[in-house]
Amino acid sequence: METYDYDLFVLGAGSGGVRASRIASNLGGRVAVAEERYFGGTCVNVGCVPKKLYSYASHYKDDFEDSRGFGWSFSNVHFDWATLKKNKDNEINRLSAIYKSILNNSGVTIFETRARLLGPHHVKIGDKVCSARYILLAVGGWPYIPAFEGAEYLMTSNEVFAMESAPKSIAILGGGYIAVEFASFFCRLGVDTTLIYRGSKLLRGFDEDVRDIITRELARSTNLFLESDISCLSNKNNYLEVDLTSGLKLQVEQVVAATGRRPLTQDLGLENTGVQLNKYGAVKVDDRFCTAEPTIFAVGDVIDRVALTPVALMEGQWVAQSLFDKEMGSVSYENIPTAVFCHPNLATCGYSEEQARAAGLSFDVYESSFRQLKHTLSGRQEQSYIKLLVNQDDDRVIGAHFVAPDAGELMQGVAVAMNSGATKSVFDATLGIHPTLAEEFVTLREKRGA
Ligand code: NDP
């Protein structure tokens, strides 16, 4: 029998790669991982975690304002970007080191350098060549930058987290997760924020009613240009001039492209293997995460199924267990809860109304639009919204959508209920916790149109 240096060689120590390495090693596999950039990947270093910290920072602005209606008064409130950046860096360094020590403690061999595939079983790391029974590609994705004149002046989410000081003004191009979240925090951290999106409503793919609300909220807090794109960007030394397709010109200090991410497959040596890419540049895998090369597997953003950290974790774990433990059942991508950390947050699980209709389902809609109790005194004109879709055949809740502060926190429990097949009757029979936002989930009684 052929012997290999390792049972599993993992390229990339992000969410999927670290999870797969740790589980495979704990299951007795001899595992190595190569990481050239940072441990913890996008999520820890330039994604979910720093974004959430900046989002927390921005919430204080709302809290200071809201507190006046509750009797607080103060002067000289000041925000210091450099303090936030320094504290964020410390925390990210701490977390990244934890990811590395998780690998060390699990007995995984770490190569802090780039790895390239030489064949179905071979990887080159610097001058060294290693062999492995299996290889896992978990190299993630990278911001996509559209092509137009002056695109070289664009920054991406990566560079935002390296900014040492806040710009006076910023324009963000895009209308997806990153654009909406970044616009939400920039505008509250004292930056004059412009959001430029080519569509008529933000957050394509989300429920239309939710999109309407978030678009309205962002129009209130930013300079929002819909059905607009950037045709050209020019550097005028102390500012950037943005030419919009509408003919309008804007002058801002920085412009961020939040225009999606692409699988990071360049220069991996894929040509030395049978691994194939789909037309979007993502690594093609079957339902076992196996590429067209039977010894090479891939998970996470590089396969571009659902680019979310918990999904990459699930996929990484699935591969490790299926290779080193037991035959696994099929992976389910149903009822993946997700949140967008804009203001207010939006969270969702299951079908949007449009997806349910497209799937030919017969369903009832329960919804409520309300202003949360806190804002009766704060005076803030922020709207909250809840919608449940209920399958007429079996009364199951098949879609839940929530726009409210901390909606992500509240949706997690609802996702558990939905995954266990909870019906609307179960929601109705559950007592609320009063007074909370979350009790709205169990107090919806009127069907839309009834
Ligand atoms: P998204 O795919 O969410 O959004 C990309 C946006 O850019 C869309 O609005 C798209 O418009 C627009 N766009 C794409 N190409 C162009 C172009 N050439 N010119 C102008 N606009 C363009 O990607 P993000 O970059 O926001 O985020 C990447 C992924 O990271 C997300 O999809 C998500 O999976 C993940 N993520 C998750 C977060 C969370 O869980 N909270 C937070 C941040 C990211 P259109 O809609 O018309 O296609």
XYZ file of N, CA and C in Angstrom, residues 138-284:
441
model
N -9.593 24.754 0.883
C -10.457 25.600 1.723
C -9.862 27.001 1.702
N -9.624 27.489 0.479
C -8.840 28.721 0.312
C -9.696 29.983 0.271
N -11.032 29.819 0.307
C -11.895 30.983 0.463
C -12.095 31.809 -0.784
N -12.416 33.078 -0.549
C -12.700 33.995 -1.658
C -11.983 35.313 -1.444
N -12.181 36.232 -2.383
C -11.495 37.522 -2.351
C -12.422 38.563 -2.965
N -12.379 39.795 -2.502
C -13.305 40.797 -3.070
C -13.145 40.936 -4.577
N -14.275 41.043 -5.233
C -14.298 41.260 -6.685
C -14.377 42.762 -6.939
N -13.539 43.238 -7.860
C -13.548 44.671 -8.189
C -13.998 44.828 -9.638
N -15.075 45.565 -9.877
C -15.546 45.719 -11.251
C -14.543 46.511 -12.095
N -14.667 46.369 -13.406
C -13.720 47.064 -14.288
C -14.344 48.360 -14.787
N -13.776 49.470 -14.427
C -14.123 50.759 -15.055
C -12.930 51.684 -14.885
N -12.937 52.770 -15.630
C -11.788 53.684 -15.579
C -11.613 54.211 -14.141
N -10.447 54.061 -13.603
C -10.177 54.558 -12.250
C -10.444 53.529 -11.167
N -10.761 52.283 -11.571
C -11.077 51.246 -10.561
C -9.899 50.995 -9.621
N -8.701 51.403 -10.046
C -7.528 51.187 -9.172
C -7.601 52.036 -7.893
N -8.484 53.042 -7.882
C -8.602 53.872 -6.665
C -9.599 53.290 -5.662
N -10.268 52.205 -6.049
C -11.248 51.595 -5.147
C -10.549 50.885 -4.004
N -11.157 50.910 -2.850
C -10.721 50.005 -1.797
C -11.789 48.939 -1.629
N -11.484 47.906 -0.848
C -12.457 46.853 -0.589
C -12.629 46.724 0.923
N -13.495 45.821 1.308
C -13.710 45.594 2.741
C -12.389 45.275 3.448
N -11.484 44.600 2.759
C -10.183 44.271 3.376
C -9.469 45.527 3.875
N -9.414 46.546 2.999
C -8.644 47.754 3.350
C -9.385 48.623 4.367
N -10.713 48.524 4.372
C -11.472 49.332 5.339
C -10.991 49.041 6.750
N -10.734 47.767 7.029
C -10.356 47.409 8.395
C -8.904 47.784 8.718
N -8.177 48.248 7.700
C -6.801 48.693 7.950
C -6.725 50.215 8.027
N -7.833 50.914 7.795
C -7.814 52.385 7.800
C -7.448 52.909 9.191
N -6.428 53.775 9.235
C -5.957 54.287 10.535
C -6.809 55.440 11.027
N -7.469 56.125 10.079
C -8.352 57.226 10.501
C -9.601 57.167 9.627
N -10.654 57.784 10.107
C -11.907 57.756 9.351
C -11.844 58.792 8.242
N -12.323 58.450 7.055
C -12.406 59.481 6.013
C -13.556 60.432 6.353
N -13.490 61.639 5.788
C -14.618 62.561 6.019
C -15.849 62.060 5.271
N -15.591 61.470 4.086
C -16.724 61.009 3.276
C -16.336 59.727 2.555
N -17.343 58.916 2.303
C -17.075 57.638 1.632
C -18.252 57.293 0.734
N -17.957 56.673 -0.393
C -19.026 56.124 -1.237
C -18.826 54.624 -1.292
N -19.909 53.895 -1.163
C -19.840 52.436 -1.199
C -20.646 51.972 -2.393
N -20.014 51.152 -3.223
C -20.690 50.634 -4.412
C -21.167 49.221 -4.136
N -22.470 48.975 -4.362
C -23.034 47.639 -4.142
C -24.272 47.744 -3.277
N -25.055 46.678 -3.275
C -26.287 46.699 -2.480
C -26.503 45.390 -1.760
N -25.405 44.651 -1.509
C -25.509 43.355 -0.838
C -25.144 43.477 0.631
N -24.802 42.332 1.235
C -24.472 42.273 2.656
C -23.457 43.352 3.052
N -22.304 43.342 2.371
C -21.205 44.195 2.823
C -21.547 45.671 2.642
N -22.123 46.010 1.491
C -22.452 47.417 1.232
C -23.389 47.954 2.305
N -24.422 47.187 2.617
C -25.451 47.654 3.547
C -24.901 47.718 4.977
N -24.115 46.710 5.343
C -23.551 46.709 6.705
C -22.522 47.832 6.874
N -21.647 47.982 5.890
C -20.590 48.997 6.011
C -21.197 50.404 5.983
N -22.187 50.607 5.105
C -22.833 51.928 5.055
C -23.466 52.227 6.409
N -24.059 51.197 7.024
C -24.738 51.391 8.312
C -23.758 51.809 9.402
N -22.540 51.238 9.401
C -21.634 51.667 10.472
C -20.894 52.960 10.131
N -20.495 53.124 8.864
C -19.771 54.360 8.527
C -20.606 55.601 8.855
N -21.894 55.554 8.475
C -22.684 56.782 8.635
C -22.892 57.123 10.103
N -22.748 56.143 10.980
C -22.904 56.416 12.414
C -21.577 56.734 13.092
N -20.487 56.539 12.369
C -19.172 56.838 12.961
C -18.628 58.160 12.408
N -19.548 59.010 11.995
C -19.183 60.372 11.627
C -18.713 60.552 10.199
N -18.950 59.564 9.344
C -18.490 59.659 7.957
C -19.705 59.958 7.066
N -19.568 60.965 6.230
C -20.650 61.288 5.286
C -20.703 60.146 4.257
N -21.764 59.364 4.299
C -21.784 58.077 3.591
C -22.765 58.066 2.422
N -22.247 57.653 1.285
C -23.067 57.532 0.078
C -23.097 56.069 -0.332
N -24.268 55.603 -0.693
C -24.415 54.210 -1.128
C -24.930 54.234 -2.572
N -24.203 53.521 -3.427
C -24.549 53.540 -4.855
C -24.888 52.112 -5.277
N -26.110 51.885 -5.711
C -26.515 50.525 -6.071
C -27.224 50.521 -7.429
N -26.898 49.529 -8.230
C -27.430 49.496 -9.597
C -28.895 49.073 -9.667
N -29.415 48.411 -8.635
C -30.810 47.956 -8.640
C -31.744 48.984 -8.035
N -33.036 48.613 -7.977
C -34.014 49.566 -7.454
C -34.246 49.383 -5.949
N -33.804 48.273 -5.384
C -33.939 48.005 -3.945
C -32.700 47.272 -3.492
N -32.263 47.543 -2.274
C -31.071 46.877 -1.749
C -31.348 45.396 -1.465
N -30.288 44.632 -1.311
C -30.330 43.240 -0.825
C -31.132 42.298 -1.710
N -30.743 42.245 -2.970
C -31.391 41.299 -3.885
C -31.302 39.886 -3.312
N -32.389 39.140 -3.462
C -32.411 37.761 -2.969
C -33.147 37.640 -1.637
N -33.266 38.746 -0.908
C -34.023 38.704 0.350
C -35.505 38.956 0.039
N -36.345 38.701 1.033
C -37.774 38.922 0.882
C -38.048 40.378 0.468
N -38.968 40.548 -0.479
C -39.192 41.891 -1.041
C -39.652 42.901 0.011
N -40.515 42.481 0.930
C -40.992 43.422 1.957
C -39.841 43.881 2.843
N -38.953 42.942 3.140
C -37.784 43.268 3.956
C -36.869 44.221 3.180
N -36.700 43.962 1.905
C -35.869 44.841 1.080
C -36.418 46.267 1.067
N -37.753 46.375 0.990
C -38.375 47.714 0.989
C -38.005 48.476 2.253
N -38.113 47.775 3.396
C -37.866 48.452 4.677
C -36.400 48.859 4.796
N -35.501 47.912 4.480
C -34.075 48.228 4.623
C -33.685 49.350 3.655
N -34.253 49.333 2.475
C -33.939 50.398 1.510
C -34.396 51.750 2.071
N -35.595 51.761 2.665
C -36.093 53.016 3.276
C -35.193 53.463 4.419
N -34.781 52.504 5.259
C -33.945 52.865 6.415
C -32.585 53.403 5.946
N -32.011 52.772 4.940
C -30.700 53.229 4.446
C -30.823 54.583 3.740
N -31.997 54.832 3.138
C -32.198 56.130 2.482
C -32.253 57.230 3.538
N -32.670 56.862 4.746
C -32.734 57.835 5.837
C -31.343 58.146 6.401
N -30.476 57.134 6.425
C -29.194 57.339 7.114
C -28.021 57.635 6.175
N -28.181 57.363 4.876
C -27.078 57.605 3.933
C -27.588 58.425 2.743
N -26.634 58.832 1.895
C -27.041 59.415 0.610
C -27.174 58.232 -0.342
N -28.383 57.823 -0.601
C -28.594 56.582 -1.364
C -28.909 56.891 -2.825
N -28.102 56.328 -3.715
C -28.363 56.459 -5.154
C -28.719 55.088 -5.701
N -29.997 54.904 -6.044
C -30.424 53.624 -6.610
C -30.379 53.711 -8.130
N -30.433 52.554 -8.771
C -30.368 52.453 -10.233
C -29.212 53.297 -10.768
N -28.105 53.241 -10.038
C -26.910 54.011 -10.404
C -25.699 53.095 -10.344
N -24.742 53.409 -11.161
C -23.481 52.670 -11.132
C -22.359 53.693 -11.300
N -21.142 53.253 -11.065
C -20.019 54.164 -11.286
C -19.500 53.943 -12.708
N -19.365 55.021 -13.460
C -18.810 54.850 -14.811
C -17.319 55.168 -14.808
N -16.899 56.008 -13.881
C -15.485 56.399 -13.879
C -15.116 57.016 -12.534
N -13.874 56.816 -12.153
C -13.377 57.354 -10.885
C -12.090 58.115 -11.191
N -11.990 59.371 -10.772
C -10.735 60.095 -11.019
C -10.149 60.615 -9.714
N -8.847 60.550 -9.651
C -8.133 61.001 -8.464
C -7.801 62.479 -8.612
N -8.395 63.303 -7.762
C -8.150 64.756 -7.821
C -7.211 65.179 -6.692
N -6.309 64.305 -6.343
C -5.314 64.520 -5.273
C -5.904 64.453 -3.873
N -6.732 65.433 -3.470
C -7.234 65.319 -2.094
C -8.659 64.769 -2.024
N -9.208 64.375 -3.152
C -10.500 63.689 -3.151
C -10.640 62.852 -4.424
N -11.639 61.982 -4.408
C -11.928 61.185 -5.609
C -13.209 61.726 -6.231
N -13.198 61.851 -7.541
C -14.419 62.261 -8.217
C -15.076 61.019 -8.807
N -16.361 60.852 -8.461
C -17.097 59.660 -8.893
C -18.089 60.086 -9.961
N -17.940 59.544 -11.153
C -18.931 59.802 -12.204
C -19.956 58.690 -12.184
N -21.202 59.037 -11.934
C -22.260 58.022 -11.949
C -22.815 57.883 -13.362
N -23.384 56.720 -13.640
C -23.950 56.476 -14.975
C -25.088 57.447 -15.270
N -25.693 57.997 -14.228
C -26.788 58.965 -14.423
C -26.269 60.315 -14.903
N -24.955 60.504 -14.886
C -24.374 61.785 -15.276
C -23.979 62.628 -14.071
N -24.471 62.244 -12.890
C -24.112 62.976 -11.662
C -22.639 62.784 -11.313
N -22.055 63.780 -10.691
C -20.671 63.658 -10.209
C -20.680 63.829 -8.691
N -19.918 62.967 -7.996
C -19.807 63.089 -6.544
C -18.344 63.285 -6.196
N -18.099 63.966 -5.080
C -16.719 64.116 -4.610
C -16.621 63.515 -3.221
N -15.782 62.501 -3.073
C -15.647 61.824 -1.781
C -14.176 61.513 -1.518
N -13.891 61.173 -0.261
C -12.491 60.895 0.084
C -12.093 59.465 -0.309
N -13.018 58.526 -0.102
C -12.713 57.118 -0.421
C -13.917 56.478 -1.106
N -13.643 55.454 -1.922
C -14.732 54.675 -2.537
C -14.450 53.194 -2.284
N -15.458 52.506 -1.784
C -15.315 51.073 -1.470
C -16.138 50.258 -2.466
N -15.511 49.249 -3.048
C -16.277 48.305 -3.885
C -16.754 47.174 -2.981
N -18.068 47.072 -2.821
C -18.653 45.955 -2.066
C -19.500 45.179 -3.071
N -18.819 44.712 -4.084
C -19.495 44.192 -5.267
C -19.346 42.677 -5.385
N -19.330 42.012 -4.265
C -19.280 40.551 -4.268
C -17.873 40.028 -4.080
N -17.794 38.734 -3.901
C -16.503 38.070 -3.711
C -16.415 36.912 -4.690
N -15.187 36.549 -5.032
C -14.969 35.460 -5.987
C -14.076 34.393 -5.353
N -14.285 33.130 -5.723
C -13.422 32.058 -5.214
C -11.965 32.332 -5.567
N -11.098 32.020 -4.612
C -9.672 32.377 -4.748
C -8.891 31.180 -5.331
N -9.056 30.964 -6.615
C -8.494 29.740 -7.199
C -7.210 29.973 -8.010
N -6.793 31.258 -8.119
C -5.619 31.539 -8.949
C -4.347 30.935 -8.334
N -3.509 30.447 -9.214
C -2.166 30.001 -8.840
C -2.166 28.927 -7.740
N -3.161 28.046 -7.813
C -3.220 26.941 -6.844
C -2.609 25.672 -7.429
N -2.270 25.720 -8.726
C -1.753 24.518 -9.395
C -2.867 23.561 -9.799
N -4.072 24.090 -9.946
C -5.207 23.218 -10.302
C -4.964 22.520 -11.640
N -4.173 23.192 -12.520
C -3.915 22.610 -13.848
C -3.121 21.304 -13.757
N -2.505 21.059 -12.602
C -1.760 19.797 -12.415
C -2.670 18.665 -11.953
N -3.943 18.973 -11.831
C -4.907 17.981 -11.329
C -6.126 17.975 -12.246
N -7.066 17.118 -11.912
C -8.304 17.081 -12.707
C -9.376 18.018 -12.166
N -9.051 18.821 -11.147
C -10.054 19.719 -10.535
C -10.624 20.665 -11.590
N -11.952 20.791 -11.580
C -12.586 21.678 -12.565
C -13.301 22.829 -11.870
N -13.441 23.927 -12.608
C -14.154 25.095 -12.091
C -15.482 25.230 -12.824
N -16.477 25.819 -12.165
C -17.724 26.102 -12.890
C -17.594 27.447 -13.594
N -18.668 27.878 -14.254
C -18.533 29.096 -15.069
C -18.347 30.354 -14.228
N -18.593 30.266 -12.909
C -18.356 31.422 -12.037
C -16.974 31.367 -11.384
N -16.177 30.357 -11.768
C -14.813 30.263 -11.229
C -14.732 29.518 -9.913
N -15.853 28.909 -9.475
C -15.836 28.157 -8.216
C -15.440 26.714 -8.500
N -14.791 26.091 -7.511
C -14.390 24.690 -7.667
C -15.654 23.823 -7.678
N -15.760 23.000 -8.715
C -16.925 22.110 -8.836
C -16.766 20.921 -7.904
